[in-house]
Amino acid sequence: MTPLHAPEAIVVRSYLGPGDERSLADDVLDGLTRPFKELPPKHFYDARGGELFDRISELPEYYPTRAERAILEARAADVAGDAAELVELGSGTATKTRLLLRAMADAGTLRRYVPIDVTEGLLRASAEELVCELPGLRVHGIVGDFERHLGHVPAPGPGRRIVALLGGTIGNFPPGSRRRFLRRMAALLRPGRDRLLLGTDLVKDPVVLEAAYNDAEGVTAEFNRNVLRVVNRELCADFDVDAFDHVAFYDREREWIEMRLRATRRMDARVAALGLDVAFAAREEMRTEISAKFTPARLHADLAAAGLRAVEVMTDPDRRFALSLSERSRSQRTAQP
Ligand code: SAH
Ligand code: AVI
């Protein structure tokens, strides 16, 4: 069938290759040989992990997606109205992104969308849908790791650029690297012209927070265990995935949700591709994600440390989630992407 959009409307470049199995291998070697075992959350997201996250975002307990969408529904035109380009890190299904792109199309300024995600299937599917929905839109997709491949973001065209990191994904970085990463995003902005759109989940009643990561249906538990399925498949490991319990709790001192996997019994696993044997004691826990929650003070301090200044901070009516729009402070030097 002939596509309805111009064939050149979509370009997708993949920067994932053998080196990326290496990145999983390095993370497994680093993380599973420590006294307190840990794996970084980016490895949740194979095709199944992406689908599980999508189901999480529809759960009654998981409010962040709905809260962020409510802000975008009310403010998309103010946020993105006159922008020409949207660069989105960790774009996933780009569901909320449509609100921004539509606002740009309505203003007659929309030219290009640059999604970056590790999950190629999601990125391609959303690119196809978007170019059909928004005639004239060009998509330059980057299948890659936003921690390593920001240097492949194309140079900005004429008009204003918005760089977006939605959903609260910034909270999945440990505090030190969070500021370094904000700096790298800031380097994609031209001072005085472009803006960073950042979604941050807010500090709130721990009961509400813990419910969001311990849903009754057990979808978050499956999402959490998915990281072991990824390691089994990619590195020929033999973790007994169902022998791990999902654990998620709010650390009130650090103000973050921590997800762990707890071995229900003593276990030995072999990661054949690495020639590595991993032993778990009964009830031993491995950290798989942190999801930091923000106060206004933490948000402003992190932005300032990255050479950014908030122009506006918007919240949903229940003040559960914040979307901030920032620009690069002219006096600051920022890192190369
Ligand atoms: N922005 C969407 C999706 C959030 S889920 C929303 O707000 O609903 C996090 C997304 O980031 C997933 O699509 C996942 O594949 C992607 N992701 C996580 N770590 C990544 C990394 N290091 N590089 C690129 N994409 C990553
Ligand atoms: C993608 N990220 C912002 C989600 C979060 O809430 O930290 C991932 C997630 N983990 C468990 N549920 C959702």
GROMACS .gro file of C-alpha atoms and ligand atoms in nm:
model
  376
    1MET     CA    1   0.000   0.000   0.000
    2THR     CA    2   0.128   0.350  -0.078
    3PRO     CA    3   0.185   0.549   0.239
    4LEU     CA    4  -0.031   0.860   0.270
    5HIS     CA    5   0.267   1.068   0.375
    6ALA     CA    6   0.572   1.164   0.171
    7PRO     CA    7   0.827   0.879   0.177
    8GLU     CA    8   1.097   1.112   0.308
    9ALA     CA    9   0.877   1.223   0.599
   10ILE     CA   10   1.032   0.965   0.831
   11VAL     CA   11   1.403   0.902   0.884
   12VAL     CA   12   1.504   0.658   1.158
   13ARG     CA   13   1.869   0.612   1.254
   14SER     CA   14   1.972   0.338   1.491
   15TYR     CA   15   2.282   0.375   1.702
   16LEU     CA   16   2.228   0.052   1.894
   17GLY     CA   17   2.448  -0.237   1.793
   18PRO     CA   18   2.690  -0.490   1.934
   19GLY     CA   19   2.820  -0.217   2.165
   20ASP     CA   20   2.483  -0.209   2.336
   21GLU     CA   21   2.482  -0.570   2.432
   22ARG     CA   22   2.815  -0.460   2.579
   23SER     CA   23   2.637  -0.191   2.776
   24LEU     CA   24   2.394  -0.448   2.923
   25ALA     CA   25   2.688  -0.683   2.983
   26ASP     CA   26   2.885  -0.408   3.159
   27ASP     CA   27   2.586  -0.316   3.373
   28VAL     CA   28   2.528  -0.681   3.468
   29LEU     CA   29   2.897  -0.732   3.546
   30ASP     CA   30   2.914  -0.412   3.750
   31GLY     CA   31   2.577  -0.446   3.915
   32LEU     CA   32   2.554  -0.815   4.000
   33THR     CA   33   2.900  -0.855   4.146
   34ARG     CA   34   2.847  -0.587   4.413
   35PRO     CA   35   2.761  -0.662   4.777
   36PHE     CA   36   2.426  -0.477   4.721
   37LYS     CA   37   2.320  -0.584   4.374
   38GLU     CA   38   2.175  -0.333   4.131
   39LEU     CA   39   2.068  -0.304   3.766
   40PRO     CA   40   1.989   0.029   3.592
   41PRO     CA   41   1.625   0.082   3.486
   42LYS     CA   42   1.692   0.140   3.115
   43HIS     CA   43   1.706  -0.239   3.067
   44PHE     CA   44   1.334  -0.279   3.152
   45TYR     CA   45   1.241  -0.151   2.810
   46ASP     CA   46   1.244  -0.424   2.548
   47ALA     CA   47   0.920  -0.448   2.344
   48ARG     CA   48   0.742  -0.626   2.631
   49GLY     CA   49   0.875  -0.376   2.887
   50GLY     CA   50   0.746  -0.090   2.672
   51GLU     CA   51   0.400  -0.250   2.659
   52LEU     CA   52   0.402  -0.310   3.034
   53PHE     CA   53   0.490   0.056   3.095
   54ASP     CA   54   0.199   0.152   2.873
   55ARG     CA   55  -0.035  -0.060   3.084
   56ILE     CA   56   0.111   0.096   3.401
   57SER     CA   57   0.030   0.441   3.269
   58GLU     CA   58  -0.340   0.343   3.248
   59LEU     CA   59  -0.362   0.193   3.599
   60PRO     CA   60  -0.590   0.367   3.850
   61GLU     CA   61  -0.306   0.387   4.106
   62TYR     CA   62  -0.045   0.531   3.865
   63TYR     CA   63  -0.139   0.900   3.855
   64PRO     CA   64   0.175   1.061   3.694
   65THR     CA   65   0.074   1.004   3.331
   66ARG     CA   66  -0.280   1.135   3.385
   67ALA     CA   67  -0.158   1.434   3.587
   68GLU     CA   68   0.100   1.530   3.324
   69ARG     CA   69  -0.157   1.489   3.047
   70ALA     CA   70  -0.397   1.719   3.237
   71ILE     CA   71  -0.128   1.990   3.242
   72LEU     CA   72  -0.057   1.946   2.872
   73GLU     CA   73  -0.427   1.952   2.785
   74ALA     CA   74  -0.459   2.287   2.960
   75ARG     CA   75  -0.127   2.442   2.853
   76ALA     CA   76   0.007   2.282   2.533
   77ALA     CA   77  -0.053   2.595   2.327
   78ASP     CA   78   0.135   2.816   2.579
   79VAL     CA   79   0.420   2.565   2.608
   80ALA     CA   80   0.478   2.476   2.246
   81GLY     CA   81   0.255   2.704   2.040
   82ASP     CA   82   0.524   2.883   1.841
   83ALA     CA   83   0.792   2.612   1.834
   84ALA     CA   84   0.914   2.454   1.511
   85GLU     CA   85   1.085   2.146   1.651
   86LEU     CA   86   1.032   1.903   1.935
   87VAL     CA   87   1.319   1.680   2.049
   88GLU     CA   88   1.188   1.418   2.291
   89LEU     CA   89   1.404   1.189   2.502
   90GLY     CA   90   1.248   0.855   2.606
   91SER     CA   91   0.950   0.919   2.379
   92GLY     CA   92   0.786   0.573   2.417
   93THR     CA   93   0.443   0.574   2.249
   94ALA     CA   94   0.450   0.956   2.230
   95THR     CA   95   0.086   0.968   2.347
   96LYS     CA   96   0.109   1.293   2.545
   97THR     CA   97   0.349   1.434   2.286
   98ARG     CA   98   0.060   1.457   2.038
   99LEU     CA   99  -0.087   1.739   2.242
  100LEU     CA  100   0.231   1.942   2.192
  101LEU     CA  101   0.268   1.857   1.824
  102ARG     CA  102  -0.096   1.943   1.758
  103ALA     CA  103  -0.056   2.279   1.929
  104MET     CA  104   0.247   2.349   1.709
  105ALA     CA  105   0.054   2.241   1.398
  106ASP     CA  106  -0.241   2.464   1.496
  107ALA     CA  107  -0.002   2.757   1.529
  108GLY     CA  108   0.136   2.677   1.182
  109THR     CA  109   0.495   2.647   1.313
  110LEU     CA  110   0.544   2.267   1.331
  111ARG     CA  111   0.834   2.134   1.120
  112ARG     CA  112   1.012   1.842   1.283
  113TYR     CA  113   0.981   1.588   1.564
  114VAL     CA  114   1.298   1.416   1.688
  115PRO     CA  115   1.209   1.122   1.918
  116ILE     CA  116   1.490   0.930   2.090
  117ASP     CA  117   1.420   0.592   2.248
  118VAL     CA  118   1.591   0.258   2.304
  119THR     CA  119   1.278   0.071   2.189
  120GLU     CA  120   1.277   0.075   1.808
  121GLY     CA  121   0.928  -0.076   1.759
  122LEU     CA  122   0.755   0.193   1.967
  123LEU     CA  123   0.949   0.469   1.798
  124ARG     CA  124   0.872   0.353   1.444
  125ALA     CA  125   0.503   0.290   1.518
  126SER     CA  126   0.452   0.633   1.674
  127ALA     CA  127   0.642   0.803   1.386
  128GLU     CA  128   0.410   0.636   1.130
  129GLU     CA  129   0.099   0.744   1.320
  130LEU     CA  130   0.219   1.100   1.370
  131VAL     CA  131   0.307   1.175   1.008
  132CYS     CA  132  -0.040   1.051   0.908
  133GLU     CA  133  -0.210   1.264   1.173
  134LEU     CA  134  -0.006   1.577   1.109
  135PRO     CA  135   0.048   1.643   0.737
  136GLY     CA  136   0.379   1.810   0.662
  137LEU     CA  137   0.546   1.681   0.979
  138ARG     CA  138   0.894   1.535   0.940
  139VAL     CA  139   1.021   1.282   1.192
  140HIS     CA  140   1.391   1.221   1.252
  141GLY     CA  141   1.389   0.923   1.490
  142ILE     CA  142   1.693   0.816   1.688
  143VAL     CA  143   1.697   0.460   1.817
  144GLY     CA  144   1.958   0.490   2.086
  145ASP     CA  145   2.053   0.545   2.445
  146PHE     CA  146   1.988   0.903   2.548
  147GLU     CA  147   2.276   0.880   2.792
  148ARG     CA  148   2.521   0.809   2.510
  149HIS     CA  149   2.372   0.922   2.179
  150LEU     CA  150   2.260   1.282   2.227
  151GLY     CA  151   2.547   1.386   1.998
  152HIS     CA  152   2.341   1.242   1.708
  153VAL     CA  153   2.055   1.488   1.754
  154PRO     CA  154   2.053   1.689   1.428
  155ALA     CA  155   2.141   2.058   1.440
  156PRO     CA  156   1.836   2.276   1.505
  157GLY     CA  157   1.656   2.427   1.209
  158PRO     CA  158   1.517   2.779   1.197
  159GLY     CA  159   1.254   2.851   1.462
  160ARG     CA  160   1.232   2.758   1.827
  161ARG     CA  161   1.324   2.412   1.955
  162ILE     CA  162   1.176   2.240   2.257
  163VAL     CA  163   1.367   1.955   2.421
  164ALA     CA  164   1.130   1.741   2.629
  165LEU     CA  165   1.182   1.475   2.893
  166LEU     CA  166   0.836   1.379   3.013
  167GLY     CA  167   0.679   1.130   3.250
  168GLY     CA  168   0.916   1.193   3.539
  169THR     CA  169   1.196   0.996   3.369
  170ILE     CA  170   1.453   1.244   3.509
  171GLY     CA  171   1.370   1.092   3.850
  172ASN     CA  172   1.512   0.758   3.735
  173PHE     CA  173   1.865   0.902   3.740
  174PRO     CA  174   2.067   0.889   4.062
  175PRO     CA  175   2.106   1.246   4.200
  176GLY     CA  176   2.466   1.310   4.081
  177SER     CA  177   2.420   1.191   3.725
  178ARG     CA  178   2.079   1.362   3.714
  179ARG     CA  179   2.247   1.703   3.712
  180ARG     CA  180   2.509   1.591   3.460
  181PHE     CA  181   2.232   1.465   3.234
  182LEU     CA  182   2.037   1.792   3.265
  183ARG     CA  183   2.356   1.971   3.157
  184ARG     CA  184   2.380   1.754   2.848
  185MET     CA  185   2.018   1.829   2.762
  186ALA     CA  186   2.086   2.199   2.818
  187ALA     CA  187   2.363   2.178   2.556
  188LEU     CA  188   2.092   2.105   2.295
  189LEU     CA  189   1.936   2.446   2.360
  190ARG     CA  190   2.032   2.780   2.207
  191PRO     CA  191   2.031   3.051   2.477
  192GLY     CA  192   1.748   3.300   2.444
  193ARG     CA  193   1.557   3.085   2.198
  194ASP     CA  194   1.507   2.717   2.288
  195ARG     CA  195   1.345   2.560   2.593
  196LEU     CA  196   1.361   2.247   2.806
  197LEU     CA  197   1.026   2.091   2.899
  198LEU     CA  198   1.077   1.868   3.200
  199GLY     CA  199   0.817   1.650   3.376
  200THR     CA  200   0.883   1.586   3.745
  201ASP     CA  201   0.673   1.390   3.990
  202LEU     CA  202   0.622   1.578   4.317
  203VAL     CA  203   0.680   1.479   4.681
  204LYS     CA  204   0.344   1.380   4.833
  205ASP     CA  205   0.169   1.147   5.077
  206PRO     CA  206   0.377   0.825   5.087
  207VAL     CA  207   0.055   0.620   5.077
  208VAL     CA  208  -0.030   0.765   4.735
  209LEU     CA  209   0.328   0.717   4.613
  210GLU     CA  210   0.359   0.359   4.731
  211ALA     CA  211   0.022   0.263   4.580
  212ALA     CA  212   0.139   0.394   4.241
  213TYR     CA  213   0.428   0.144   4.241
  214ASN     CA  214   0.238  -0.147   4.401
  215ASP     CA  215  -0.071  -0.175   4.180
  216ALA     CA  216  -0.337  -0.431   4.267
  217GLU     CA  217  -0.317  -0.599   3.924
  218GLY     CA  218   0.055  -0.668   3.956
  219VAL     CA  219   0.154  -0.496   3.629
  220THR     CA  220   0.439  -0.304   3.796
  221ALA     CA  221   0.562  -0.632   3.946
  222GLU     CA  222   0.577  -0.785   3.596
  223PHE     CA  223   0.750  -0.472   3.463
  224ASN     CA  224   1.007  -0.502   3.742
  225ARG     CA  225   1.071  -0.872   3.677
  226ASN     CA  226   1.102  -0.801   3.303
  227VAL     CA  227   1.461  -0.685   3.354
  228LEU     CA  228   1.555  -1.044   3.440
  229ARG     CA  229   1.379  -1.170   3.126
  230VAL     CA  230   1.589  -0.925   2.924
  231VAL     CA  231   1.911  -1.048   3.089
  232ASN     CA  232   1.807  -1.413   3.032
  233ARG     CA  233   1.744  -1.352   2.662
  234GLU     CA  234   2.028  -1.114   2.578
  235LEU     CA  235   2.302  -1.270   2.788
  236CYS     CA  236   2.191  -1.636   2.790
  237ALA     CA  237   2.125  -1.631   3.163
  238ASP     CA  238   1.899  -1.866   3.359
  239PHE     CA  239   1.740  -1.650   3.630
  240ASP     CA  240   1.423  -1.811   3.764
  241VAL     CA  241   1.222  -1.493   3.705
  242ASP     CA  242   0.913  -1.603   3.899
  243ALA     CA  243   1.122  -1.676   4.206
  244PHE     CA  244   1.169  -1.300   4.259
  245ASP     CA  245   0.916  -1.083   4.443
  246HIS     CA  246   0.846  -0.724   4.348
  247VAL     CA  247   0.932  -0.471   4.621
  248ALA     CA  248   0.859  -0.095   4.598
  249PHE     CA  249   0.876   0.148   4.889
  250TYR     CA  250   0.912   0.521   4.948
  251ASP     CA  251   1.241   0.623   5.108
  252ARG     CA  252   1.127   0.926   5.309
  253GLU     CA  253   1.478   1.055   5.373
  254ARG     CA  254   1.591   1.050   5.011
  255GLU     CA  255   1.241   1.127   4.882
  256TRP     CA  256   1.243   0.860   4.618
  257ILE     CA  257   1.058   0.542   4.535
  258GLU     CA  258   1.290   0.246   4.524
  259MET     CA  259   1.204  -0.072   4.334
  260ARG     CA  260   1.380  -0.396   4.413
  261LEU     CA  261   1.355  -0.764   4.327
  262ARG     CA  262   1.371  -0.999   4.627
  263ALA     CA  263   1.486  -1.360   4.590
  264THR     CA  264   1.223  -1.583   4.751
  265ARG     CA  265   1.485  -1.855   4.817
  266ARG     CA  266   1.858  -1.916   4.791
  267MET     CA  267   1.947  -1.923   4.425
  268ASP     CA  268   2.238  -1.962   4.186
  269ALA     CA  269   2.212  -1.824   3.835
  270ARG     CA  270   2.451  -1.850   3.544
  271VAL     CA  271   2.500  -1.565   3.297
  272ALA     CA  272   2.652  -1.779   3.022
  273ALA     CA  273   2.748  -1.495   2.786
  274LEU     CA  274   2.967  -1.349   3.059
  275GLY     CA  275   3.086  -1.673   3.218
  276LEU     CA  276   2.945  -1.530   3.540
  277ASP     CA  277   2.782  -1.713   3.832
  278VAL     CA  278   2.557  -1.506   4.054
  279ALA     CA  279   2.441  -1.623   4.397
  280PHE     CA  280   2.139  -1.481   4.580
  281ALA     CA  281   2.079  -1.551   4.948
  282ALA     CA  282   1.718  -1.618   5.050
  283ARG     CA  283   1.538  -1.277   5.075
  284GLU     CA  284   1.835  -1.093   4.921
  285GLU     CA  285   1.724  -0.781   4.735
  286MET     CA  286   1.856  -0.619   4.418
  287ARG     CA  287   1.777  -0.255   4.334
  288THR     CA  288   1.624  -0.209   3.988
  289GLU     CA  289   1.499   0.152   3.989
  290ILE     CA  290   1.483   0.473   4.184
  291SER     CA  291   1.214   0.725   4.098
  292ALA     CA  292   1.295   1.054   4.264
  293LYS     CA  293   1.015   1.286   4.372
  294PHE     CA  294   1.070   1.661   4.363
  295THR     CA  295   1.002   1.965   4.579
  296PRO     CA  296   1.010   2.306   4.406
  297ALA     CA  297   1.345   2.370   4.581
  298ARG     CA  298   1.499   2.048   4.446
  299LEU     CA  299   1.375   2.122   4.095
  300HIS     CA  300   1.516   2.478   4.091
  301ALA     CA  301   1.847   2.366   4.244
  302ASP     CA  302   1.891   2.089   3.986
  303LEU     CA  303   1.806   2.323   3.699
  304ALA     CA  304   2.045   2.589   3.828
  305ALA     CA  305   2.325   2.332   3.863
  306ALA     CA  306   2.274   2.249   3.496
  307GLY     CA  307   2.288   2.613   3.383
  308LEU     CA  308   1.912   2.637   3.340
  309ARG     CA  309   1.650   2.878   3.470
  310ALA     CA  310   1.279   2.796   3.500
  311VAL     CA  311   1.060   3.031   3.300
  312GLU     CA  312   0.743   2.863   3.422
  313VAL     CA  313   0.644   2.572   3.647
  314MET     CA  314   0.296   2.430   3.582
  315THR     CA  315   0.113   2.176   3.799
  316ASP     CA  316  -0.208   1.974   3.767
  317PRO     CA  317  -0.512   2.075   3.976
  318ASP     CA  318  -0.420   1.820   4.250
  319ARG     CA  319  -0.056   1.938   4.254
  320ARG     CA  320   0.075   1.588   4.204
  321PHE     CA  321   0.305   1.651   3.910
  322ALA     CA  322   0.499   1.946   3.768
  323LEU     CA  323   0.593   2.042   3.413
  324SER     CA  324   0.862   2.306   3.396
  325LEU     CA  325   0.974   2.512   3.102
  326SER     CA  326   1.333   2.635   3.131
  327GLU     CA  327   1.588   2.822   2.929
  328ARG     CA  328   1.964   2.820   2.932
  329SER     CA  329   2.117   3.091   3.148
  330ARG     CA  330   2.337   3.298   2.917
  331SER     CA  331   2.629   3.314   3.160
  332GLN     CA  332   2.659   2.936   3.200
  333ARG     CA  333   2.882   2.704   3.003
  334THR     CA  334   2.722   2.366   2.935
  335ALA     CA  335   2.858   2.025   2.850
  336GLN     CA  336   2.872   1.894   2.494
  337PRO     CA  337   2.582   1.650   2.431
  338SAH     N1  338   0.785   0.963   2.774
  338SAH     C1  339   0.686   0.858   2.790
  338SAH     C2  340   0.748   0.722   2.826
  338SAH     C3  341   0.814   0.714   2.962
  338SAH     S1  342   0.874   0.550   2.994
  338SAH     C4  343   0.586   0.900   2.894
  338SAH     O1  344   0.605   1.004   2.955
  338SAH     O2  345   0.488   0.828   2.914
  338SAH     C5  346   1.046   0.576   2.969
  338SAH     C6  347   1.082   0.570   2.820
  338SAH     O3  348   1.220   0.600   2.810
  338SAH     C7  349   1.063   0.431   2.758
  338SAH     O4  350   1.002   0.445   2.632
  338SAH     C8  351   1.205   0.377   2.745
  338SAH     O5  352   1.221   0.290   2.633
  338SAH     C9  353   1.286   0.503   2.732
  338SAH     N2  354   1.421   0.492   2.788
  338SAH    C10  355   1.457   0.455   2.914
  338SAH     N3  356   1.591   0.464   2.930
  338SAH    C11  357   1.640   0.509   2.810
  338SAH    C12  358   1.769   0.539   2.763
  338SAH     N4  359   1.878   0.527   2.842
  338SAH     N5  360   1.783   0.584   2.635
  338SAH    C13  361   1.674   0.599   2.554
  338SAH     N6  362   1.548   0.571   2.593
  338SAH    C14  363   1.531   0.526   2.720
  339AVI     C1  364   0.950   0.600   3.330
  339AVI     N1  365   0.949   0.633   3.471
  339AVI     C2  366   0.931   0.776   3.493
  339AVI     C3  367   0.853   0.553   3.551
  339AVI     C4  368   0.856   0.599   3.700
  339AVI     O1  369   0.748   0.618   3.754
  339AVI     O2  370   0.964   0.616   3.754
  339AVI     C5  371   0.885   0.406   3.542
  339AVI     C6  372   0.802   0.322   3.632
  339AVI     N2  373   0.849   0.239   3.722
  339AVI     C7  374   0.749   0.180   3.783
  339AVI     N3  375   0.636   0.227   3.738
  339AVI     C8  376   0.666   0.316   3.640
   0.00000   0.00000   0.00000
